[in-house]
CSV table of C-alpha atoms in Angstrom, one decimal:
chain,number,residue,atom,x,y,z
A,1,UNK,CA,78.9,34.4,89.3
A,2,UNK,CA,82.6,34.6,90.0
A,3,UNK,CA,84.3,36.9,92.4
A,4,UNK,CA,85.8,38.7,89.5
A,5,UNK,CA,82.6,39.4,87.9
A,6,UNK,CA,81.0,40.7,91.2
A,7,UNK,CA,84.1,43.0,91.7
A,8,UNK,CA,83.8,44.2,88.1
A,9,UNK,CA,80.2,45.6,89.0
A,10,UNK,CA,81.8,47.6,91.8
A,11,UNK,CA,84.6,48.8,89.6
A,12,UNK,CA,82.1,50.0,86.9
A,13,UNK,CA,80.1,51.8,89.6
A,14,UNK,CA,83.3,53.6,90.8
A,15,UNK,CA,84.3,54.5,87.2
A,16,UNK,CA,80.8,55.9,86.5
A,17,UNK,CA,81.0,58.0,89.8
A,18,UNK,CA,84.5,59.2,88.8
A,19,UNK,CA,83.3,60.0,85.4
A,20,UNK,CA,80.2,61.7,86.7
A,21,UNK,CA,81.9,64.1,89.1
A,22,UNK,CA,84.6,64.9,86.6
A,23,UNK,CA,82.1,65.7,83.9
A,24,UNK,CA,80.2,67.9,86.4
A,25,UNK,CA,83.3,69.7,87.6
A,26,UNK,CA,84.2,70.4,83.9
A,27,UNK,CA,80.7,71.6,83.0
A,28,UNK,CA,80.4,73.9,86.0
A,29,UNK,CA,83.3,75.9,84.7
A,30,UNK,CA,81.1,77.4,82.0
A,31,UNK,CA,78.4,79.8,83.1
A,32,UNK,CA,76.0,78.7,80.2
A,33,UNK,CA,75.8,75.2,81.7
A,34,UNK,CA,74.8,76.1,85.3
A,35,UNK,CA,71.1,76.5,85.0
A,36,UNK,CA,70.9,73.1,83.3
A,37,UNK,CA,72.9,71.5,86.0
A,38,UNK,CA,70.8,73.1,88.6
A,39,UNK,CA,67.6,72.0,87.1
A,40,UNK,CA,68.9,68.4,86.8
A,41,UNK,CA,69.2,68.4,90.7
A,42,UNK,CA,73.0,68.4,90.6
A,43,UNK,CA,73.4,69.5,94.2
A,44,UNK,CA,71.5,66.5,95.8
A,45,UNK,CA,73.5,64.1,93.4
A,46,UNK,CA,76.9,65.6,94.6
A,47,UNK,CA,76.2,65.7,98.3
A,48,UNK,CA,76.4,61.9,99.0
A,49,UNK,CA,79.6,61.8,96.9
A,50,UNK,CA,81.3,64.2,99.5
A,51,UNK,CA,81.4,61.1,101.7
A,52,UNK,CA,82.5,58.6,98.9
A,53,UNK,CA,84.9,56.0,99.9
A,54,UNK,CA,87.2,56.9,97.0
A,55,UNK,CA,89.2,60.1,97.8
A,56,UNK,CA,89.4,61.3,94.2
A,57,UNK,CA,85.6,61.2,93.9
A,58,UNK,CA,85.2,63.2,97.1
A,59,UNK,CA,87.8,65.9,96.0
A,60,UNK,CA,86.2,66.3,92.6
A,61,UNK,CA,82.7,66.5,94.0
A,62,UNK,CA,83.7,69.3,96.4
A,63,UNK,CA,85.5,71.1,93.5
A,64,UNK,CA,82.3,70.9,91.5
A,65,UNK,CA,80.2,72.1,94.4
A,66,UNK,CA,82.7,75.0,94.9
A,67,UNK,CA,82.5,76.1,91.3
A,68,UNK,CA,78.6,76.0,91.3
A,69,UNK,CA,78.4,77.9,94.6
A,70,UNK,CA,81.0,80.4,93.2
A,71,UNK,CA,78.7,81.2,90.3
A,72,UNK,CA,75.7,82.8,92.2
A,73,UNK,CA,74.2,83.3,95.5
A,74,UNK,CA,71.2,81.2,94.7
A,75,UNK,CA,73.6,78.1,94.3
A,76,UNK,CA,75.5,79.1,97.4
A,77,UNK,CA,72.2,79.1,99.2
A,78,UNK,CA,71.4,75.6,97.9
A,79,UNK,CA,74.7,74.4,99.3
A,80,UNK,CA,73.6,75.9,102.7
A,81,UNK,CA,70.1,74.5,102.6
A,82,UNK,CA,71.5,71.1,101.6
A,83,UNK,CA,73.2,70.8,104.9
A,84,UNK,CA,76.5,70.4,102.9
A,85,UNK,CA,78.6,72.7,105.2
A,86,UNK,CA,78.8,70.5,108.2
A,87,UNK,CA,80.1,67.7,106.0
A,88,UNK,CA,82.8,69.9,104.5
A,89,UNK,CA,83.8,71.2,108.0
A,90,UNK,CA,84.0,67.7,109.4
A,91,UNK,CA,86.1,66.6,106.4
A,92,UNK,CA,88.5,69.6,106.8
A,93,UNK,CA,89.6,68.1,110.1
A,94,UNK,CA,89.8,64.5,108.9
A,95,UNK,CA,90.8,64.3,105.1
A,96,UNK,CA,93.9,64.5,103.0
A,97,UNK,CA,95.3,68.0,101.8
A,98,UNK,CA,93.8,67.7,98.5
A,99,UNK,CA,90.3,67.4,100.0
A,100,UNK,CA,91.0,70.2,102.4
A,101,UNK,CA,91.9,72.6,99.4
A,102,UNK,CA,88.6,71.7,97.7
A,103,UNK,CA,86.6,72.0,101.0
A,104,UNK,CA,88.0,75.3,101.6
A,105,UNK,CA,87.2,76.5,98.1
A,106,UNK,CA,83.6,75.5,98.7
A,107,UNK,CA,83.4,77.5,102.0
A,108,UNK,CA,85.1,80.5,100.3
A,109,UNK,CA,82.6,80.3,97.4
A,110,UNK,CA,79.6,80.3,99.6
A,111,UNK,CA,81.0,83.0,102.0
A,112,UNK,CA,81.8,85.5,99.3
A,113,UNK,CA,78.2,86.4,98.2
A,114,UNK,CA,76.7,88.0,101.3
A,115,UNK,CA,76.8,88.5,105.0
A,116,UNK,CA,74.1,86.0,105.7
A,117,UNK,CA,75.9,83.3,103.5
A,118,UNK,CA,79.1,84.1,105.4
A,119,UNK,CA,77.4,83.8,108.7
A,120,UNK,CA,75.9,80.4,107.7
A,121,UNK,CA,79.6,79.4,107.1
A,122,UNK,CA,80.6,80.6,110.6
A,123,UNK,CA,77.6,78.9,112.1
A,124,UNK,CA,78.7,75.6,110.6
A,125,UNK,CA,81.8,75.7,112.8
A,126,UNK,CA,84.1,76.4,109.8
A,127,UNK,CA,86.4,79.0,111.4
A,128,UNK,CA,88.1,76.7,113.9
A,129,UNK,CA,88.7,74.2,111.3
A,130,UNK,CA,90.0,76.8,108.8
A,131,UNK,CA,92.2,78.3,111.5
A,132,UNK,CA,93.8,74.7,112.0
A,133,UNK,CA,94.3,74.5,108.2
A,134,UNK,CA,96.7,77.6,108.5
A,135,UNK,CA,98.9,75.4,110.6
A,136,UNK,CA,99.1,72.7,108.0
A,137,UNK,CA,102.4,72.0,106.3
A,138,UNK,CA,101.0,72.2,102.8
A,139,UNK,CA,101.0,75.8,101.4
A,140,UNK,CA,98.0,75.1,99.1
A,141,UNK,CA,95.8,74.2,102.3
A,142,UNK,CA,97.0,77.3,104.1
A,143,UNK,CA,96.3,79.4,101.1
A,144,UNK,CA,92.7,77.9,100.6
A,145,UNK,CA,92.0,78.5,104.4
A,146,UNK,CA,93.3,82.1,104.4
A,147,UNK,CA,91.3,82.9,101.3
A,148,UNK,CA,88.2,81.7,102.9
A,149,UNK,CA,88.8,83.5,106.1
A,150,UNK,CA,89.4,86.8,104.2
A,151,UNK,CA,86.2,86.3,102.3
A,152,UNK,CA,84.3,85.9,105.6
A,153,UNK,CA,86.0,88.9,107.3
A,154,UNK,CA,85.5,91.4,104.5
A,155,UNK,CA,81.6,91.7,104.9
A,156,UNK,CA,81.2,93.4,108.2
A,157,UNK,CA,82.8,93.9,111.6
A,158,UNK,CA,80.9,91.1,113.4
A,159,UNK,CA,82.0,88.5,110.9
A,160,UNK,CA,85.6,89.9,111.1
A,161,UNK,CA,85.5,89.7,114.9
A,162,UNK,CA,84.5,86.1,114.6
A,163,UNK,CA,87.7,85.3,112.4
A,164,UNK,CA,89.7,87.0,115.1
A,165,UNK,CA,88.1,85.1,117.8
A,166,UNK,CA,89.1,81.9,116.1
A,167,UNK,CA,92.7,82.7,116.5
A,168,UNK,CA,93.4,83.1,112.9
A,169,UNK,CA,95.3,86.6,112.9
A,170,UNK,CA,98.7,85.4,114.4
A,171,UNK,CA,98.6,82.5,112.0
A,172,UNK,CA,97.9,84.8,109.0
A,173,UNK,CA,100.8,87.0,110.1
A,174,UNK,CA,102.9,83.9,110.0
A,175,UNK,CA,101.6,83.1,106.6
A,176,UNK,CA,102.9,86.5,105.2
A,177,UNK,CA,106.4,85.2,106.3
A,178,UNK,CA,106.2,82.1,104.3
A,179,UNK,CA,108.2,81.8,101.0
A,180,UNK,CA,105.3,81.1,98.7
A,181,UNK,CA,104.2,84.4,97.0
A,182,UNK,CA,100.6,83.3,96.4
A,183,UNK,CA,100.2,82.5,100.1
A,184,UNK,CA,101.9,85.8,101.2
A,185,UNK,CA,99.3,87.7,98.8
A,186,UNK,CA,96.2,86.0,100.1
A,187,UNK,CA,97.3,86.2,103.9
A,188,UNK,CA,98.0,90.0,103.4
A,189,UNK,CA,94.6,90.5,101.6
A,190,UNK,CA,92.8,88.7,104.6
A,191,UNK,CA,94.7,90.9,107.1
A,192,UNK,CA,93.5,93.9,105.0
A,193,UNK,CA,89.9,92.7,105.1
A,194,UNK,CA,90.0,92.1,108.9
A,195,UNK,CA,91.6,95.6,109.6
A,196,UNK,CA,89.2,97.7,107.5
A,197,UNK,CA,86.1,97.7,109.7
A,198,UNK,CA,87.2,99.3,113.0
A,199,UNK,CA,90.1,100.6,115.0
A,200,UNK,CA,89.7,97.6,117.4
A,201,UNK,CA,90.1,95.1,114.6
A,202,UNK,CA,93.0,96.8,113.2
A,203,UNK,CA,94.6,97.0,116.6
A,204,UNK,CA,94.3,93.1,116.8
A,205,UNK,CA,96.2,92.9,113.6
A,206,UNK,CA,98.9,95.4,114.8
A,207,UNK,CA,99.2,93.4,118.1
A,208,UNK,CA,100.0,90.3,116.2
A,209,UNK,CA,103.2,91.9,114.8
A,210,UNK,CA,101.8,92.5,111.2
A,211,UNK,CA,103.1,95.9,110.5
A,212,UNK,CA,106.9,95.1,110.6
A,213,UNK,CA,106.4,92.1,108.2
A,214,UNK,CA,104.0,94.1,105.8
A,215,UNK,CA,106.5,97.0,105.7
A,216,UNK,CA,109.3,94.7,104.6
A,217,UNK,CA,107.1,93.5,101.8
A,218,UNK,CA,106.6,96.9,100.3
A,219,UNK,CA,109.9,96.3,98.6
A,220,UNK,CA,109.0,92.9,97.1
A,221,UNK,CA,109.2,93.0,93.3
A,222,UNK,CA,105.9,91.2,92.9
A,223,UNK,CA,103.2,93.6,92.0
A,224,UNK,CA,100.2,91.4,93.1
A,225,UNK,CA,101.7,91.0,96.7
A,226,UNK,CA,102.4,94.8,96.7
A,227,UNK,CA,98.8,95.7,96.0
A,228,UNK,CA,97.7,93.6,99.0
A,229,UNK,CA,100.4,95.0,101.3
A,230,UNK,CA,99.6,98.6,100.6
A,231,UNK,CA,96.0,97.8,100.9
A,232,UNK,CA,96.5,96.3,104.4
A,233,UNK,CA,98.6,99.2,105.6
A,234,UNK,CA,96.2,101.6,104.3
A,235,UNK,CA,93.3,99.9,106.2
A,236,UNK,CA,95.4,99.9,109.5
A,237,UNK,CA,96.5,103.6,109.1
A,238,UNK,CA,93.0,105.0,108.3
A,239,UNK,CA,91.5,104.5,111.7
A,240,UNK,CA,93.6,106.7,114.1
A,241,UNK,CA,96.5,108.8,114.6
A,242,UNK,CA,98.2,106.0,116.7
A,243,UNK,CA,97.8,103.4,114.2
A,244,UNK,CA,99.1,105.6,111.4
A,245,UNK,CA,102.2,106.6,113.5
A,246,UNK,CA,102.9,102.9,114.1
A,247,UNK,CA,102.9,102.4,110.3
A,248,UNK,CA,105.2,105.4,109.9
A,249,UNK,CA,107.5,104.1,112.5
A,250,UNK,CA,108.1,100.9,110.3
A,251,UNK,CA,110.2,103.3,108.3
A,252,UNK,CA,108.2,103.0,105.1
A,253,UNK,CA,109.2,106.4,103.9
A,254,UNK,CA,110.9,107.3,101.6
A,255,UNK,CA,111.2,103.9,100.1
A,256,UNK,CA,107.4,103.5,99.3
A,257,UNK,CA,107.5,106.7,97.1
A,258,UNK,CA,109.1,104.8,94.3
A,259,UNK,CA,106.0,102.6,94.0
A,260,UNK,CA,104.0,105.7,92.9
A,261,UNK,CA,105.8,105.2,89.7
A,262,UNK,CA,105.1,101.4,89.5
A,263,UNK,CA,103.9,99.9,86.3
A,264,UNK,CA,101.1,98.3,88.0
A,265,UNK,CA,98.0,100.7,88.2
A,266,UNK,CA,96.8,99.0,91.6
A,267,UNK,CA,100.2,99.1,93.3
A,268,UNK,CA,100.3,103.0,92.4
A,269,UNK,CA,96.6,103.6,93.5
A,270,UNK,CA,97.1,101.5,96.9
A,271,UNK,CA,100.4,103.3,97.5
A,272,UNK,CA,98.8,106.7,97.1
A,273,UNK,CA,95.8,105.6,99.2
A,274,UNK,CA,98.3,104.6,102.0
A,275,UNK,CA,100.0,108.1,101.9
A,276,UNK,CA,96.6,109.7,101.9
A,277,UNK,CA,95.4,107.8,105.0
A,278,UNK,CA,98.6,108.8,106.9
A,279,UNK,CA,98.5,112.5,105.8
A,280,UNK,CA,94.9,113.1,106.7
A,281,UNK,CA,95.5,112.6,110.5
A,282,UNK,CA,97.7,115.5,111.7
A,283,UNK,CA,99.9,118.3,110.5
A,284,UNK,CA,102.9,116.5,111.9
A,285,UNK,CA,102.4,113.4,109.9
A,286,UNK,CA,101.7,115.5,106.8
A,287,UNK,CA,104.8,117.4,107.4
A,288,UNK,CA,106.7,114.1,107.8
A,289,UNK,CA,105.6,113.1,104.4
A,290,UNK,CA,106.5,116.6,102.9
A,291,UNK,CA,110.0,116.2,104.4
A,292,UNK,CA,110.4,112.8,102.8
A,293,UNK,CA,109.5,114.2,99.4
A,294,UNK,CA,106.1,112.8,99.4
A,295,UNK,CA,104.1,115.8,98.2
A,296,UNK,CA,106.3,116.3,95.0
A,297,UNK,CA,106.0,112.6,94.3
A,298,UNK,CA,102.2,112.6,94.8
A,299,UNK,CA,102.0,115.6,92.4
A,300,UNK,CA,103.8,113.8,89.6
A,301,UNK,CA,101.6,110.8,90.3
A,302,UNK,CA,98.5,113.1,89.9
A,303,UNK,CA,99.9,114.3,86.6
A,304,UNK,CA,100.8,110.9,85.2
A,305,UNK,CA,97.5,109.1,86.2
A,306,UNK,CA,93.8,109.6,85.4
A,307,UNK,CA,90.3,108.5,86.6
A,308,UNK,CA,90.0,106.6,89.9
A,309,UNK,CA,93.8,105.9,90.0
A,310,UNK,CA,94.2,109.8,90.3
A,311,UNK,CA,91.6,110.2,93.2
A,312,UNK,CA,93.9,109.2,96.3
A,313,UNK,CA,96.5,111.5,95.1
A,314,UNK,CA,94.1,114.4,94.7
A,315,UNK,CA,92.6,113.9,98.0
A,316,UNK,CA,96.1,113.5,99.7
A,317,UNK,CA,97.1,116.9,98.4
A,318,UNK,CA,93.8,118.3,99.7
A,319,UNK,CA,94.4,116.8,103.2
A,320,UNK,CA,97.9,118.2,103.4
A,321,UNK,CA,96.9,121.6,102.3
A,322,UNK,CA,94.0,121.8,104.7
A,323,UNK,CA,96.3,121.4,107.8
A,324,UNK,CA,98.1,124.7,107.9
A,325,UNK,CA,99.3,127.6,105.8
A,326,UNK,CA,102.9,126.3,105.6
A,327,UNK,CA,101.7,122.8,104.4
A,328,UNK,CA,99.3,124.4,101.9
A,329,UNK,CA,102.3,126.5,100.6
A,330,UNK,CA,104.4,123.3,100.2
A,331,UNK,CA,101.6,122.0,98.0
A,332,UNK,CA,101.6,125.3,95.9
A,333,UNK,CA,105.3,125.6,95.6
A,334,UNK,CA,105.5,122.2,94.2
A,335,UNK,CA,103.1,123.0,91.4
A,336,UNK,CA,100.3,121.0,93.1
A,337,UNK,CA,97.7,123.6,92.3
A,338,UNK,CA,98.6,123.4,88.5
A,339,UNK,CA,98.0,119.6,88.5
A,340,UNK,CA,94.8,119.8,90.5
A,341,UNK,CA,93.5,122.5,88.1
A,342,UNK,CA,94.4,120.2,85.2
A,343,UNK,CA,92.5,117.3,86.9
A,344,UNK,CA,89.4,119.5,87.5
A,345,UNK,CA,89.2,120.3,83.8
A,346,UNK,CA,90.2,116.9,82.3
A,347,UNK,CA,88.3,114.5,84.5
A,348,UNK,CA,84.8,113.5,83.3
A,349,UNK,CA,83.5,111.9,86.6
A,350,UNK,CA,81.8,114.2,89.0
A,351,UNK,CA,83.2,112.5,92.2
A,352,UNK,CA,86.8,113.1,90.9
A,353,UNK,CA,86.0,116.7,90.0
A,354,UNK,CA,84.5,117.2,93.4
A,355,UNK,CA,87.7,115.8,95.1
A,356,UNK,CA,89.8,118.3,92.9
A,357,UNK,CA,87.5,121.2,93.8
A,358,UNK,CA,87.7,120.4,97.4
A,359,UNK,CA,91.5,120.2,97.3
A,360,UNK,CA,91.8,123.5,95.5
A,361,UNK,CA,89.5,125.1,98.1
A,362,UNK,CA,91.8,123.7,100.9
A,363,UNK,CA,94.9,125.2,99.2
A,364,UNK,CA,93.5,128.6,98.6
A,365,UNK,CA,91.5,129.3,101.8
A,366,UNK,CA,94.4,130.3,104.2
A,367,UNK,CA,95.7,133.8,103.0
A,368,UNK,CA,95.6,136.2,100.2
A,369,UNK,CA,98.9,134.8,99.1
A,370,UNK,CA,97.4,131.1,98.9
A,371,UNK,CA,94.2,132.3,97.1
A,372,UNK,CA,96.3,134.4,94.5
A,373,UNK,CA,98.3,131.2,93.6
A,374,UNK,CA,95.1,129.2,93.2
A,375,UNK,CA,93.3,132.1,91.3
A,376,UNK,CA,96.2,132.5,88.9
A,377,UNK,CA,95.9,128.8,87.9
A,378,UNK,CA,92.6,129.9,86.3
A,379,UNK,CA,90.5,127.5,88.4
A,380,UNK,CA,87.8,130.2,89.5
A,381,UNK,CA,85.9,130.0,86.1
A,382,UNK,CA,86.2,126.1,86.0
A,383,UNK,CA,84.9,125.8,89.6
A,384,UNK,CA,82.0,128.3,88.7
A,385,UNK,CA,81.3,126.1,85.6
A,386,UNK,CA,81.2,123.0,87.8
A,387,UNK,CA,78.8,124.7,90.1
A,388,UNK,CA,76.4,126.0,87.5
A,389,UNK,CA,76.5,123.0,85.1
A,390,UNK,CA,73.0,121.6,84.9
A,391,UNK,CA,74.1,117.9,85.0
A,392,UNK,CA,76.6,118.3,88.0
A,393,UNK,CA,76.0,116.0,91.0
A,394,UNK,CA,74.8,117.5,94.3
A,395,UNK,CA,78.2,116.7,95.8
A,396,UNK,CA,80.1,118.4,93.0
A,397,UNK,CA,78.0,121.6,93.1
A,398,UNK,CA,78.4,121.8,96.9
A,399,UNK,CA,82.2,121.3,96.8
A,400,UNK,CA,82.7,123.7,94.0
A,401,UNK,CA,80.6,126.3,95.7
A,402,UNK,CA,82.5,125.9,99.0
A,403,UNK,CA,85.8,126.0,97.3
A,404,UNK,CA,84.8,129.2,95.4
A,405,UNK,CA,83.8,130.8,98.6
A,406,UNK,CA,86.9,129.7,100.5
A,407,UNK,CA,89.1,131.1,97.7
A,408,UNK,CA,87.1,134.3,97.2
A,409,UNK,CA,87.0,135.3,100.8
A,410,UNK,CA,90.9,135.6,100.8
A,411,UNK,CA,91.5,136.5,97.2
A,412,UNK,CA,92.6,140.2,96.6
A,413,UNK,CA,94.0,139.4,93.1
A,414,UNK,CA,91.5,141.4,91.1
A,415,UNK,CA,92.3,140.3,87.5
A,416,UNK,CA,91.3,136.9,88.6
A,417,UNK,CA,88.1,138.0,90.1
A,418,UNK,CA,86.8,140.3,87.2
A,419,UNK,CA,85.6,137.4,84.9
A,420,UNK,CA,83.3,136.3,87.6
A,421,UNK,CA,81.6,139.6,87.8
A,422,UNK,CA,80.0,138.8,84.5
A,423,UNK,CA,79.1,135.1,85.0
A,424,UNK,CA,78.5,134.4,88.8
A,425,UNK,CA,75.1,133.9,90.3
A,426,UNK,CA,74.0,136.3,93.1
A,427,UNK,CA,75.1,133.9,95.9
A,428,UNK,CA,78.6,133.9,94.5
A,429,UNK,CA,78.6,137.4,93.1
A,430,UNK,CA,78.2,138.7,96.6
A,431,UNK,CA,81.6,137.4,97.6
A,432,UNK,CA,83.2,138.7,94.5
A,433,UNK,CA,82.0,142.2,95.0
A,434,UNK,CA,83.0,142.0,98.6
A,435,UNK,CA,86.6,141.6,97.6
A,436,UNK,CA,86.5,144.5,95.2
A,437,UNK,CA,85.0,146.6,98.0
A,438,UNK,CA,88.1,145.7,100.4
A,439,UNK,CA,90.8,146.5,97.7
A,440,UNK,CA,89.5,149.4,95.7
A,441,UNK,CA,89.5,152.0,98.5
A,442,UNK,CA,93.2,151.5,99.1
A,443,UNK,CA,94.6,151.1,95.5
A,444,UNK,CA,94.3,153.9,93.1
A,445,UNK,CA,95.9,151.9,90.2
A,446,UNK,CA,93.3,149.1,90.7
A,447,UNK,CA,90.5,151.7,90.7
A,448,UNK,CA,91.6,153.0,87.4
A,449,UNK,CA,91.9,149.5,85.9
A,450,UNK,CA,88.5,148.6,87.2
A,451,UNK,CA,87.0,151.4,85.2
A,452,UNK,CA,88.8,150.8,82.1
A,453,UNK,CA,88.1,146.9,82.0
A,454,UNK,CA,84.5,147.4,82.4
A,455,UNK,CA,84.1,146.3,86.1
A,456,UNK,CA,82.6,149.5,87.3
A,457,UNK,CA,80.0,149.4,84.6
A,458,UNK,CA,79.2,145.8,85.4
A,459,UNK,CA,78.8,146.7,89.2
A,460,UNK,CA,76.2,149.3,88.2
A,461,UNK,CA,74.3,146.7,86.3
A,462,UNK,CA,73.8,144.6,89.4
A,463,UNK,CA,70.4,144.6,90.9
A,464,UNK,CA,70.9,144.4,94.6
A,465,UNK,CA,68.1,144.4,97.2
A,466,UNK,CA,68.2,147.7,99.3
A,467,UNK,CA,69.8,147.1,102.7
A,468,UNK,CA,71.4,143.8,101.6
A,469,UNK,CA,75.1,143.0,102.0
A,470,UNK,CA,75.6,143.2,98.3
A,471,UNK,CA,74.2,146.7,98.2
A,472,UNK,CA,76.5,147.8,100.8
A,473,UNK,CA,79.5,146.4,99.0
A,474,UNK,CA,78.4,148.3,95.7
A,475,UNK,CA,78.0,151.5,97.7
A,476,UNK,CA,81.6,151.1,99.0
A,477,UNK,CA,82.8,150.6,95.5
A,478,UNK,CA,80.9,153.6,94.2
A,479,UNK,CA,82.2,155.7,97.0
A,480,UNK,CA,85.7,155.2,95.4
A,481,UNK,CA,84.8,157.3,92.3
A,482,UNK,CA,83.5,160.8,91.6
A,483,UNK,CA,79.7,160.8,91.3
A,484,UNK,CA,79.6,161.8,87.6
A,485,UNK,CA,81.8,158.7,86.8
A,486,UNK,CA,79.4,156.4,88.6
A,487,UNK,CA,76.5,158.2,86.8
A,488,UNK,CA,78.3,157.8,83.5
A,489,UNK,CA,78.6,154.0,83.9
A,490,UNK,CA,75.1,153.6,85.3
A,491,UNK,CA,72.5,151.8,83.0
A,492,UNK,CA,70.4,154.2,80.9
A,493,UNK,CA,72.9,157.0,81.4
A,494,UNK,CA,73.5,157.5,77.6
A,495,UNK,CA,69.6,157.4,77.0
A,496,UNK,CA,69.2,160.2,79.6
A,497,UNK,CA,72.0,162.2,77.9
A,498,UNK,CA,70.2,162.0,74.5
A,499,UNK,CA,66.9,162.9,76.3
A,500,UNK,CA,68.6,166.0,77.5
A,501,UNK,CA,69.8,166.8,74.0
A,502,UNK,CA,66.2,166.5,72.7
A,503,UNK,CA,65.0,168.7,75.5
A,504,UNK,CA,67.7,171.3,75.2
A,505,UNK,CA,66.8,174.6,73.7
A,506,UNK,CA,69.7,175.8,71.6
A,507,UNK,CA,70.9,179.3,72.6
A,508,UNK,CA,70.7,181.6,69.7
A,509,UNK,CA,73.3,184.2,69.3
A,510,UNK,CA,72.6,187.6,67.7
């Protein structure tokens, strides 16, 4: 046998290996093929090919493994059990950039499914190797490494701390300064995933100088990048007053308010979330947002959006209104209550209605003037409906009830209260009657109107326990009128009159 024939055998074997890994990589892009590949023992066949002497075979084998692991946690588990991770980690340090990208993809695909699988990636020693990849010249390698680190960090604080301990955070901050858009996006996303778990982790990101660079990127025209940037700034701001102040000091206002009108839904939502996370902390931060025109911009945003995109705007208005009378009045004057009332009526999902109910309660709870502004938007019947509706979630019922009580206890605008006399259950009715008992003794015009509108008649029909607070309020109201008027509107009075007619003996004149 000649040398040529012998080498031919090797060439055929190499071609077969190449054809095999390419075919598996292609097949694993379609979900319907995955089970068949798994049953055919694809994992154990791909594993030795990761150490193949031909680089293209190694890379394609890693790519196929990544696609399989990406598909389900069972296959990711198989990668872990097959002792494939240590091989990948070793290759991350040794191989060329194409292989590094493929290896980082496998690590990411395994880590994304669950905390135990992400922990398995950490235990294999991948973090140090991935952190080193962030220093590579090739942007694709950096991108793959940043993505994998973000997927590990997103699960819980312990895994995020492991990523921090690997020294990756300063390198991720360098990555958001690179010219490649996709690298900026993924690095910003990873910083967001690290920051979200605790004030300490967010502080680590801040200490690496992230805020200034993220703040600059809020003006970038790329929507996908802005999504991640606003998300990262939100995750930093949410933890404490100090962190929120540091974000504000990066001079993001009023520039970011234009992003509330962005064409991308997620940019708008994440921008509104950032404003909410800053506004919730202190009256001073909320006032700063008001002064920048933030409340008016968020009210427009609530009017222009719907569903979950609307939610952070609704909550932001609630937080601002909760801080103080003046801030609540700023929300009212800017027509915020009108938009919140529309959201309460329009939205179908209970958790969004609950947020709107809570926000309205915060706006109306300060003074009679605040309560009147909220009541005039006709929200009291809608809140009552949300509270009484059989299908309402427990959270919606609680929030609607609390909002009703908050507004009712301050409301002296009687025309808005009167419909509730007819529809409210006893636990709400008590607060409605209490307000009438406060106003009627001092307002003759209101007393007359209360009779002609049928309010006094309705009060006489209420069955109150003797000695209860409700009974006391009714007695105060009755004390505002002559006894014969009260008797006239009491239930059964007309029957008693008719009875007296029946029993009356006519006086016969001679």
